[in-house]
Coordinates of C-alpha atoms in Angstrom, one line a residue:
M110 CA 0.0 -0.1 0.0
L111 CA 1.2 3.6 -0.6
N112 CA 3.0 5.1 2.3
L113 CA 0.5 7.3 4.9
Q114 CA 1.8 10.8 3.5
L115 CA 1.4 9.7 -0.1
K116 CA -2.1 8.4 0.4
E117 CA -3.4 11.3 2.2
S118 CA -1.9 13.6 -0.2
L119 CA -3.6 11.6 -3.3
E120 CA -6.9 11.5 -1.2
N121 CA -6.9 15.2 -0.7
F122 CA -6.3 15.7 -4.5
L123 CA -9.1 13.6 -5.1
K124 CA -11.5 14.8 -2.7
D125 CA -14.7 15.9 -4.3
H126 CA -14.1 14.4 -7.5
G127 CA -16.3 14.2 -10.2
K128 CA -14.9 12.3 -13.5
V129 CA -11.2 11.2 -12.9
F130 CA -9.2 10.9 -16.3
I131 CA -6.2 8.7 -16.0
L132 CA -3.4 9.0 -18.4
G133 CA -0.5 6.3 -18.6
I134 CA 2.7 7.8 -20.3
G135 CA 6.0 6.1 -21.5
N136 CA 7.4 3.5 -23.6
D137 CA 6.5 0.0 -22.8
M138 CA 9.7 -1.1 -24.9
R139 CA 12.1 0.7 -22.5
G140 CA 12.3 -1.1 -19.0
D141 CA 10.9 0.7 -16.2
D142 CA 9.6 3.9 -18.8
A143 CA 6.7 1.3 -19.2
V144 CA 5.4 2.3 -15.6
G145 CA 2.6 4.6 -17.3
P146 CA 1.5 2.1 -19.8
I147 CA 1.3 -0.9 -17.4
L148 CA -0.4 1.0 -14.6
A149 CA -3.1 2.3 -17.3
N150 CA -3.7 -1.2 -18.7
R151 CA -4.3 -2.5 -15.3
L152 CA -6.4 0.5 -14.3
F153 CA -8.3 0.2 -17.5
S154 CA -9.4 -3.4 -16.8
E155 CA -10.5 -2.4 -13.2
F156 CA -12.5 0.5 -14.2
Q157 CA -13.8 -0.3 -17.5
T158 CA -17.5 -0.5 -16.2
Q159 CA -17.2 2.6 -14.0
T160 CA -18.3 5.9 -15.6
D161 CA -16.5 8.5 -13.5
V162 CA -13.1 6.9 -14.2
V163 CA -11.8 7.0 -17.5
V164 CA -8.0 5.5 -18.1
V165 CA -6.0 5.7 -21.3
N166 CA -2.8 4.4 -22.2
G167 CA -1.3 7.2 -23.8
G168 CA 2.0 5.6 -24.7
S169 CA 4.8 8.0 -25.5
V170 CA 2.4 10.3 -27.5
P171 CA 0.0 11.3 -24.7
E172 CA -0.5 14.9 -26.5
N173 CA -2.7 12.6 -29.1
Y174 CA -5.2 12.3 -26.3
T175 CA -5.9 15.8 -25.4
G176 CA -9.2 15.6 -27.7
T177 CA -10.4 12.8 -25.6
I178 CA -9.6 14.4 -22.5
R179 CA -11.5 17.7 -23.8
R180 CA -14.6 15.6 -24.7
E181 CA -14.4 13.7 -21.3
N182 CA -14.3 17.2 -19.5
P183 CA -12.8 15.6 -16.2
S184 CA -12.6 17.3 -12.9
H185 CA -9.4 15.7 -12.3
I186 CA -6.3 14.5 -14.2
I187 CA -3.9 11.9 -13.3
F188 CA -0.6 11.5 -15.2
L189 CA 1.4 8.1 -14.6
D190 CA 5.0 8.1 -15.7
A191 CA 8.4 7.4 -14.9
V192 CA 10.2 10.4 -13.4
E193 CA 13.8 11.1 -13.2
M194 CA 13.9 12.4 -9.1
R195 CA 17.2 11.2 -7.9
K196 CA 15.9 9.1 -5.6
E197 CA 16.0 5.5 -4.5
T198 CA 14.6 3.2 -7.6
G199 CA 10.7 2.6 -7.1
H200 CA 10.2 6.0 -5.1
V201 CA 6.8 7.1 -5.7
K202 CA 5.9 10.8 -5.5
L203 CA 2.9 13.1 -6.3
V204 CA 4.1 15.8 -8.5
K205 CA 2.1 18.8 -8.5
K206 CA 1.6 20.4 -11.9
E207 CA 3.6 23.5 -11.0
E208 CA 6.6 21.1 -10.0
I209 CA 6.5 19.1 -12.9
S210 CA 8.8 21.2 -15.2
N211 CA 11.5 20.4 -12.4
Y212 CA 11.7 17.0 -13.1
S213 CA 13.3 14.8 -16.1
I214 CA 10.2 12.7 -17.3
S215 CA 10.0 9.8 -19.3
T216 CA 11.1 9.4 -23.1
H217 CA 8.3 11.1 -25.2
A218 CA 8.7 14.2 -27.4
M219 CA 6.5 16.9 -25.9
P220 CA 7.2 18.0 -22.3
I221 CA 4.6 17.3 -20.1
S222 CA 4.7 20.7 -18.8
F223 CA 3.6 21.9 -22.4
L224 CA 0.7 19.3 -22.3
I225 CA -0.4 20.8 -19.1
K226 CA -0.4 24.4 -20.3
Y227 CA -2.6 23.4 -23.2
L228 CA -5.0 21.1 -20.9
E229 CA -5.2 24.3 -18.4
S230 CA -6.5 26.4 -21.3
A231 CA -9.0 23.6 -22.3
V232 CA -10.5 21.8 -19.6
D233 CA -11.2 23.2 -15.8
S234 CA -9.3 20.0 -14.3
K235 CA -7.2 19.4 -11.2
I236 CA -4.0 18.0 -12.6
I237 CA -1.3 15.8 -11.1
L238 CA 1.1 13.4 -11.8
I239 CA 2.0 10.2 -10.0
G240 CA 5.7 9.5 -10.9
I241 CA 7.9 6.3 -10.1
Q242 CA 11.5 6.7 -10.0
P243 CA 13.1 4.3 -12.8
K244 CA 16.0 2.2 -12.6
N245 CA 16.6 1.4 -16.5
M246 CA 15.0 2.9 -19.4
E247 CA 16.8 1.2 -22.1
V248 CA 15.5 -0.4 -25.0
G249 CA 14.7 -4.1 -24.6
Q250 CA 15.2 -4.1 -20.7
D251 CA 12.8 -5.7 -18.1
I252 CA 10.9 -3.7 -15.7
S253 CA 13.1 -3.6 -12.3
K254 CA 11.5 -5.4 -9.2
K255 CA 11.5 -2.3 -7.1
V256 CA 9.7 -0.6 -9.8
E257 CA 7.0 -3.5 -10.2
K258 CA 6.5 -3.4 -6.2
S259 CA 5.8 0.6 -6.6
I260 CA 3.6 -0.3 -9.7
E261 CA 1.6 -2.6 -7.5
E262 CA 1.5 -0.1 -4.7
V263 CA -0.1 2.7 -6.8
F264 CA -2.5 0.4 -8.5
N265 CA -3.8 -0.9 -5.3
G266 CA -4.0 2.7 -3.9
L267 CA -6.3 4.0 -6.9
K268 CA -8.2 1.1 -6.8
I269 CA -9.2 1.6 -3.2
L270 CA -9.6 5.5 -3.4
L271 CA -11.5 5.5 -6.8
K272 CA -13.8 2.5 -6.5
S273 CA -17.3 3.5 -6.4

């Protein structure tokens, strides 16, 4: 389970939520960069019948889903991605939208900070990033064990907080 401080921060972020849009970001062929797609796929299976949670695997082109986000018009947006934080492998952090540009995020072309600026002008949503510290993002590598454990913790935490 997520540590208490992280759980409380996520609960606070999700307080009084309407529709929640979850976007997994990353390249599933680059080791720990697969964090976002793996979580998105698992969460999609968990929430596919729940109308107040929309989950999309954005892969390495999350900007392709701005139209979907606009149409869904969520109250809350959660990005899931590998984030270089210079912390121990598997460290999980809730990164506020104002702090996102301070971190090296995944391997996609468009910085998430640009995507957020666009979304802020298009939808009235609270936005946060759940980042997991990667160990290895080389092509052809497997997910590291500590990152696998963190994926499980984030999955279980979101499942508990968002199940209606």
